[in-house]
Amino acid sequence: MKQRKSKQVRLLSGILIGIVMIAVLARIVYLNHCYPSPKVITYTENDTIKLGNYELKQTGWEWGDGSLLKEKCPDYVYHQMDDGSESPFDSVRVGLITLSVTKVKDDTTSLAFEMGTNGNQYDMELFFKLNPTLEALEIKLNAGEEESFVIPYTMNEQQVSKKDWNRVDKMKLYMVLQYYPQKIRLCCN
């Protein structure tokens, strides 16, 4: 009698677990159907990217170690060590992406930049040091107006494995613009 009850409990538990698994799988399939992965479009330097009423072009790319930061922003400190000194130049890599934005026709939109929570984030202090004429992370343009600005991309050897750090200067680097349902990438190098 006990064995029969034990088998029934196991069978019922298995059926319930199976139903829950099927429900979870159905939900995943449903969400992927409603919100598919964005189409990836890759652009290179001087390609024109059309986003709504804006045209963007990557007009420049510089890549180097921490000395590039010192050259562009002598008073900027990327990372201060406990003893007050800065991180060694060879432990930092910096990419400077120059974008040109043109508003094609007038409307009520503006172009804004946000600090992301995933991936490499750009440093807002460095962004404003490289773009002293910008007052906010929003660019308001009238039709036909153009604005150029520099977006810094920084990384250090603590963010990646030793193997990846040794090949970081040879890796393809992309800046991603989130514009769902598209994922727009600028191939920087």
PDB file of C-alpha atoms in Angstrom:
ATOM      1  CA  MET A   1       0.000   0.000   0.000  1.00  0.00           C
ATOM      2  CA  LYS A   2       2.821   2.410   0.949  1.00  0.00           C
ATOM      3  CA  GLN A   3       4.718   1.591  -2.244  1.00  0.00           C
ATOM      4  CA  ARG A   4       1.646   2.244  -4.342  1.00  0.00           C
ATOM      5  CA  LYS A   5       1.072   5.628  -2.635  1.00  0.00           C
ATOM      6  CA  SER A   6       4.777   6.520  -3.052  1.00  0.00           C
ATOM      7  CA  LYS A   7       4.605   5.697  -6.789  1.00  0.00           C
ATOM      8  CA  GLN A   8       1.456   7.802  -7.150  1.00  0.00           C
ATOM      9  CA  VAL A   9       3.101  10.778  -5.411  1.00  0.00           C
ATOM     10  CA  ARG A  10       6.183  10.472  -7.660  1.00  0.00           C
ATOM     11  CA  LEU A  11       4.009  10.167 -10.775  1.00  0.00           C
ATOM     12  CA  LEU A  12       1.922  13.183  -9.764  1.00  0.00           C
ATOM     13  CA  SER A  13       5.079  15.177  -8.963  1.00  0.00           C
ATOM     14  CA  GLY A  14       6.567  14.248 -12.341  1.00  0.00           C
ATOM     15  CA  ILE A  15       3.402  15.296 -14.147  1.00  0.00           C
ATOM     16  CA  LEU A  16       3.335  18.650 -12.301  1.00  0.00           C
ATOM     17  CA  ILE A  17       7.008  19.290 -13.057  1.00  0.00           C
ATOM     18  CA  GLY A  18       6.375  18.411 -16.713  1.00  0.00           C
ATOM     19  CA  ILE A  19       3.428  20.822 -16.908  1.00  0.00           C
ATOM     20  CA  VAL A  20       5.484  23.629 -15.356  1.00  0.00           C
ATOM     21  CA  MET A  21       8.382  22.967 -17.754  1.00  0.00           C
ATOM     22  CA  ILE A  22       6.037  23.009 -20.771  1.00  0.00           C
ATOM     23  CA  ALA A  23       4.456  26.265 -19.538  1.00  0.00           C
ATOM     24  CA  VAL A  24       7.877  27.909 -19.114  1.00  0.00           C
ATOM     25  CA  LEU A  25       9.017  26.709 -22.541  1.00  0.00           C
ATOM     26  CA  ALA A  26       5.778  27.973 -24.141  1.00  0.00           C
ATOM     27  CA  ARG A  27       6.311  31.376 -22.502  1.00  0.00           C
ATOM     28  CA  ILE A  28       9.892  31.586 -23.805  1.00  0.00           C
ATOM     29  CA  VAL A  29       8.767  30.677 -27.338  1.00  0.00           C
ATOM     30  CA  TYR A  30       5.935  33.224 -27.132  1.00  0.00           C
ATOM     31  CA  LEU A  31       8.243  36.045 -25.957  1.00  0.00           C
ATOM     32  CA  ASN A  32      10.827  35.255 -28.646  1.00  0.00           C
ATOM     33  CA  HIS A  33       8.047  35.357 -31.223  1.00  0.00           C
ATOM     34  CA  CYS A  34       6.715  38.721 -29.964  1.00  0.00           C
ATOM     35  CA  TYR A  35      10.158  40.277 -29.415  1.00  0.00           C
ATOM     36  CA  PRO A  36      12.636  38.698 -31.830  1.00  0.00           C
ATOM     37  CA  SER A  37      16.349  39.407 -31.670  1.00  0.00           C
ATOM     38  CA  PRO A  38      17.126  42.616 -33.524  1.00  0.00           C
ATOM     39  CA  LYS A  39      18.563  42.508 -37.018  1.00  0.00           C
ATOM     40  CA  VAL A  40      22.295  43.346 -36.812  1.00  0.00           C
ATOM     41  CA  ILE A  41      23.507  45.973 -39.281  1.00  0.00           C
ATOM     42  CA  THR A  42      27.220  46.800 -39.327  1.00  0.00           C
ATOM     43  CA  TYR A  43      28.593  50.090 -40.659  1.00  0.00           C
ATOM     44  CA  THR A  44      32.182  51.237 -41.101  1.00  0.00           C
ATOM     45  CA  GLU A  45      33.841  54.634 -41.121  1.00  0.00           C
ATOM     46  CA  ASN A  46      32.119  57.260 -43.309  1.00  0.00           C
ATOM     47  CA  ASP A  47      29.030  55.107 -43.946  1.00  0.00           C
ATOM     48  CA  THR A  48      25.834  57.108 -43.471  1.00  0.00           C
ATOM     49  CA  ILE A  49      23.486  55.699 -40.849  1.00  0.00           C
ATOM     50  CA  LYS A  50      19.901  56.886 -41.119  1.00  0.00           C
ATOM     51  CA  LEU A  51      17.980  56.900 -37.839  1.00  0.00           C
ATOM     52  CA  GLY A  52      14.612  58.568 -38.160  1.00  0.00           C
ATOM     53  CA  ASN A  53      15.269  62.197 -39.074  1.00  0.00           C
ATOM     54  CA  TYR A  54      18.983  61.946 -38.315  1.00  0.00           C
ATOM     55  CA  GLU A  55      22.021  60.886 -40.292  1.00  0.00           C
ATOM     56  CA  LEU A  56      25.096  59.727 -38.394  1.00  0.00           C
ATOM     57  CA  LYS A  57      28.595  59.140 -39.715  1.00  0.00           C
ATOM     58  CA  GLN A  58      31.638  57.822 -37.950  1.00  0.00           C
ATOM     59  CA  THR A  59      34.232  60.331 -39.116  1.00  0.00           C
ATOM     60  CA  GLY A  60      37.140  59.330 -36.927  1.00  0.00           C
ATOM     61  CA  TRP A  61      38.669  56.609 -34.781  1.00  0.00           C
ATOM     62  CA  GLU A  62      41.735  56.724 -32.563  1.00  0.00           C
ATOM     63  CA  TRP A  63      42.996  53.784 -30.497  1.00  0.00           C
ATOM     64  CA  GLY A  64      45.829  53.740 -28.051  1.00  0.00           C
ATOM     65  CA  ASP A  65      47.026  53.236 -24.518  1.00  0.00           C
ATOM     66  CA  GLY A  66      46.667  55.672 -21.626  1.00  0.00           C
ATOM     67  CA  SER A  67      49.059  58.140 -23.255  1.00  0.00           C
ATOM     68  CA  LEU A  68      46.293  58.957 -25.783  1.00  0.00           C
ATOM     69  CA  LEU A  69      44.131  60.062 -22.852  1.00  0.00           C
ATOM     70  CA  LYS A  70      46.918  62.280 -21.507  1.00  0.00           C
ATOM     71  CA  GLU A  71      47.428  63.796 -24.950  1.00  0.00           C
ATOM     72  CA  LYS A  72      43.732  64.664 -25.392  1.00  0.00           C
ATOM     73  CA  CYS A  73      42.849  65.516 -21.766  1.00  0.00           C
ATOM     74  CA  PRO A  74      46.011  66.248 -19.739  1.00  0.00           C
ATOM     75  CA  ASP A  75      44.100  66.953 -16.506  1.00  0.00           C
ATOM     76  CA  TYR A  76      41.912  63.826 -16.689  1.00  0.00           C
ATOM     77  CA  VAL A  77      42.747  60.890 -14.397  1.00  0.00           C
ATOM     78  CA  TYR A  78      41.373  57.565 -15.648  1.00  0.00           C
ATOM     79  CA  HIS A  79      41.999  55.582 -12.485  1.00  0.00           C
ATOM     80  CA  GLN A  80      43.813  56.642  -9.353  1.00  0.00           C
ATOM     81  CA  MET A  81      45.667  53.971  -7.394  1.00  0.00           C
ATOM     82  CA  ASP A  82      45.591  53.737  -3.592  1.00  0.00           C
ATOM     83  CA  ASP A  83      48.962  55.500  -3.371  1.00  0.00           C
ATOM     84  CA  GLY A  84      47.625  58.481  -5.388  1.00  0.00           C
ATOM     85  CA  SER A  85      49.363  57.574  -8.646  1.00  0.00           C
ATOM     86  CA  GLU A  86      47.544  56.873 -11.919  1.00  0.00           C
ATOM     87  CA  SER A  87      47.146  53.495 -13.577  1.00  0.00           C
ATOM     88  CA  PRO A  88      50.120  52.693 -15.821  1.00  0.00           C
ATOM     89  CA  PHE A  89      49.516  53.709 -19.456  1.00  0.00           C
ATOM     90  CA  ASP A  90      50.025  50.164 -20.731  1.00  0.00           C
ATOM     91  CA  SER A  91      47.184  48.829 -18.529  1.00  0.00           C
ATOM     92  CA  VAL A  92      44.614  51.110 -20.204  1.00  0.00           C
ATOM     93  CA  ARG A  93      43.236  51.164 -23.750  1.00  0.00           C
ATOM     94  CA  VAL A  94      41.283  54.093 -25.133  1.00  0.00           C
ATOM     95  CA  GLY A  95      39.182  54.388 -28.249  1.00  0.00           C
ATOM     96  CA  LEU A  96      37.883  57.767 -29.385  1.00  0.00           C
ATOM     97  CA  ILE A  97      34.986  57.573 -31.832  1.00  0.00           C
ATOM     98  CA  THR A  98      34.110  60.795 -33.639  1.00  0.00           C
ATOM     99  CA  LEU A  99      30.496  60.949 -34.810  1.00  0.00           C
ATOM    100  CA  SER A 100      28.904  63.536 -37.020  1.00  0.00           C
ATOM    101  CA  VAL A 101      25.135  63.975 -36.632  1.00  0.00           C
ATOM    102  CA  THR A 102      22.943  65.825 -39.126  1.00  0.00           C
ATOM    103  CA  LYS A 103      19.251  66.478 -38.683  1.00  0.00           C
ATOM    104  CA  VAL A 104      17.553  65.925 -42.033  1.00  0.00           C
ATOM    105  CA  LYS A 105      14.175  67.554 -41.364  1.00  0.00           C
ATOM    106  CA  ASP A 106      12.534  69.429 -38.540  1.00  0.00           C
ATOM    107  CA  ASP A 107      10.402  67.650 -35.994  1.00  0.00           C
ATOM    108  CA  THR A 108      10.189  67.571 -32.216  1.00  0.00           C
ATOM    109  CA  THR A 109      12.869  64.928 -31.675  1.00  0.00           C
ATOM    110  CA  SER A 110      16.363  65.268 -30.303  1.00  0.00           C
ATOM    111  CA  LEU A 111      19.222  62.805 -30.042  1.00  0.00           C
ATOM    112  CA  ALA A 112      20.175  61.660 -26.551  1.00  0.00           C
ATOM    113  CA  PHE A 113      22.881  59.431 -25.077  1.00  0.00           C
ATOM    114  CA  GLU A 114      22.495  57.365 -21.952  1.00  0.00           C
ATOM    115  CA  MET A 115      24.858  55.577 -19.658  1.00  0.00           C
ATOM    116  CA  GLY A 116      24.226  51.861 -20.123  1.00  0.00           C
ATOM    117  CA  THR A 117      24.289  49.201 -17.446  1.00  0.00           C
ATOM    118  CA  ASN A 118      25.750  46.407 -19.568  1.00  0.00           C
ATOM    119  CA  GLY A 119      28.971  46.233 -21.524  1.00  0.00           C
ATOM    120  CA  ASN A 120      31.564  48.960 -21.430  1.00  0.00           C
ATOM    121  CA  GLN A 121      30.187  52.272 -20.332  1.00  0.00           C
ATOM    122  CA  TYR A 122      31.690  55.524 -21.338  1.00  0.00           C
ATOM    123  CA  ASP A 123      32.862  57.924 -18.689  1.00  0.00           C
ATOM    124  CA  MET A 124      30.597  60.989 -18.549  1.00  0.00           C
ATOM    125  CA  GLU A 125      33.351  63.225 -17.135  1.00  0.00           C
ATOM    126  CA  LEU A 126      35.659  62.236 -19.994  1.00  0.00           C
ATOM    127  CA  PHE A 127      32.796  62.669 -22.504  1.00  0.00           C
ATOM    128  CA  PHE A 128      32.327  66.305 -21.452  1.00  0.00           C
ATOM    129  CA  LYS A 129      36.078  66.997 -21.361  1.00  0.00           C
ATOM    130  CA  LEU A 130      36.323  65.770 -24.971  1.00  0.00           C
ATOM    131  CA  ASN A 131      33.171  67.710 -25.952  1.00  0.00           C
ATOM    132  CA  PRO A 132      33.365  71.000 -24.025  1.00  0.00           C
ATOM    133  CA  THR A 133      30.661  72.678 -26.145  1.00  0.00           C
ATOM    134  CA  LEU A 134      28.003  70.122 -25.170  1.00  0.00           C
ATOM    135  CA  GLU A 135      25.968  71.023 -22.113  1.00  0.00           C
ATOM    136  CA  ALA A 136      24.015  67.765 -21.800  1.00  0.00           C
ATOM    137  CA  LEU A 137      23.827  64.256 -23.188  1.00  0.00           C
ATOM    138  CA  GLU A 138      21.170  65.507 -25.578  1.00  0.00           C
ATOM    139  CA  ILE A 139      21.747  67.130 -28.940  1.00  0.00           C
ATOM    140  CA  LYS A 140      19.017  69.422 -30.249  1.00  0.00           C
ATOM    141  CA  LEU A 141      19.390  70.354 -33.897  1.00  0.00           C
ATOM    142  CA  ASN A 142      17.299  72.119 -36.499  1.00  0.00           C
ATOM    143  CA  ALA A 143      16.909  70.763 -40.019  1.00  0.00           C
ATOM    144  CA  GLY A 144      20.206  70.934 -41.912  1.00  0.00           C
ATOM    145  CA  GLU A 145      22.317  71.502 -38.798  1.00  0.00           C
ATOM    146  CA  GLU A 146      25.247  69.246 -38.008  1.00  0.00           C
ATOM    147  CA  GLU A 147      27.099  68.519 -34.775  1.00  0.00           C
ATOM    148  CA  SER A 148      30.258  66.449 -34.286  1.00  0.00           C
ATOM    149  CA  PHE A 149      31.327  64.932 -31.006  1.00  0.00           C
ATOM    150  CA  VAL A 150      33.690  62.338 -29.582  1.00  0.00           C
ATOM    151  CA  ILE A 151      32.549  59.270 -27.681  1.00  0.00           C
ATOM    152  CA  PRO A 152      35.304  57.752 -25.513  1.00  0.00           C
ATOM    153  CA  TYR A 153      35.631  54.000 -25.105  1.00  0.00           C
ATOM    154  CA  THR A 154      37.919  52.988 -22.257  1.00  0.00           C
ATOM    155  CA  MET A 155      38.958  49.644 -20.893  1.00  0.00           C
ATOM    156  CA  ASN A 156      41.654  48.274 -18.637  1.00  0.00           C
ATOM    157  CA  GLU A 157      43.322  44.936 -18.155  1.00  0.00           C
ATOM    158  CA  GLN A 158      41.178  44.116 -15.108  1.00  0.00           C
ATOM    159  CA  GLN A 159      38.014  43.977 -17.265  1.00  0.00           C
ATOM    160  CA  VAL A 160      39.114  41.046 -19.424  1.00  0.00           C
ATOM    161  CA  SER A 161      41.095  37.840 -19.119  1.00  0.00           C
ATOM    162  CA  LYS A 162      44.881  37.926 -19.562  1.00  0.00           C
ATOM    163  CA  LYS A 163      44.500  36.082 -22.888  1.00  0.00           C
ATOM    164  CA  ASP A 164      42.005  38.663 -24.205  1.00  0.00           C
ATOM    165  CA  TRP A 165      44.112  41.574 -22.946  1.00  0.00           C
ATOM    166  CA  ASN A 166      47.119  40.297 -24.887  1.00  0.00           C
ATOM    167  CA  ARG A 167      45.109  40.431 -28.128  1.00  0.00           C
ATOM    168  CA  VAL A 168      42.927  43.485 -27.393  1.00  0.00           C
ATOM    169  CA  ASP A 169      44.797  45.672 -29.883  1.00  0.00           C
ATOM    170  CA  LYS A 170      43.967  43.202 -32.688  1.00  0.00           C
ATOM    171  CA  MET A 171      40.283  42.617 -31.826  1.00  0.00           C
ATOM    172  CA  LYS A 172      37.385  44.050 -33.823  1.00  0.00           C
ATOM    173  CA  LEU A 173      35.712  46.734 -31.732  1.00  0.00           C
ATOM    174  CA  TYR A 174      32.148  47.904 -32.255  1.00  0.00           C
ATOM    175  CA  MET A 175      30.087  50.743 -30.900  1.00  0.00           C
ATOM    176  CA  VAL A 176      26.468  49.628 -30.699  1.00  0.00           C
ATOM    177  CA  LEU A 177      23.492  51.920 -31.198  1.00  0.00           C
ATOM    178  CA  GLN A 178      20.311  50.446 -29.756  1.00  0.00           C
ATOM    179  CA  TYR A 179      17.537  51.248 -32.208  1.00  0.00           C
ATOM    180  CA  TYR A 180      15.095  48.347 -31.863  1.00  0.00           C
ATOM    181  CA  PRO A 181      14.114  46.436 -33.986  1.00  0.00           C
ATOM    182  CA  GLN A 182      17.643  46.933 -35.336  1.00  0.00           C
ATOM    183  CA  LYS A 183      21.011  46.578 -33.641  1.00  0.00           C
ATOM    184  CA  ILE A 184      23.309  49.033 -35.364  1.00  0.00           C
ATOM    185  CA  ARG A 185      27.046  48.495 -34.971  1.00  0.00           C
ATOM    186  CA  LEU A 186      29.863  50.798 -35.990  1.00  0.00           C
ATOM    187  CA  CYS A 187      33.008  48.817 -36.723  1.00  0.00           C
ATOM    188  CA  CYS A 188      35.607  51.139 -35.251  1.00  0.00           C
ATOM    189  CA  ASN A 189      38.823  49.577 -36.487  1.00  0.00           C
TER     190      ASN A 189
END
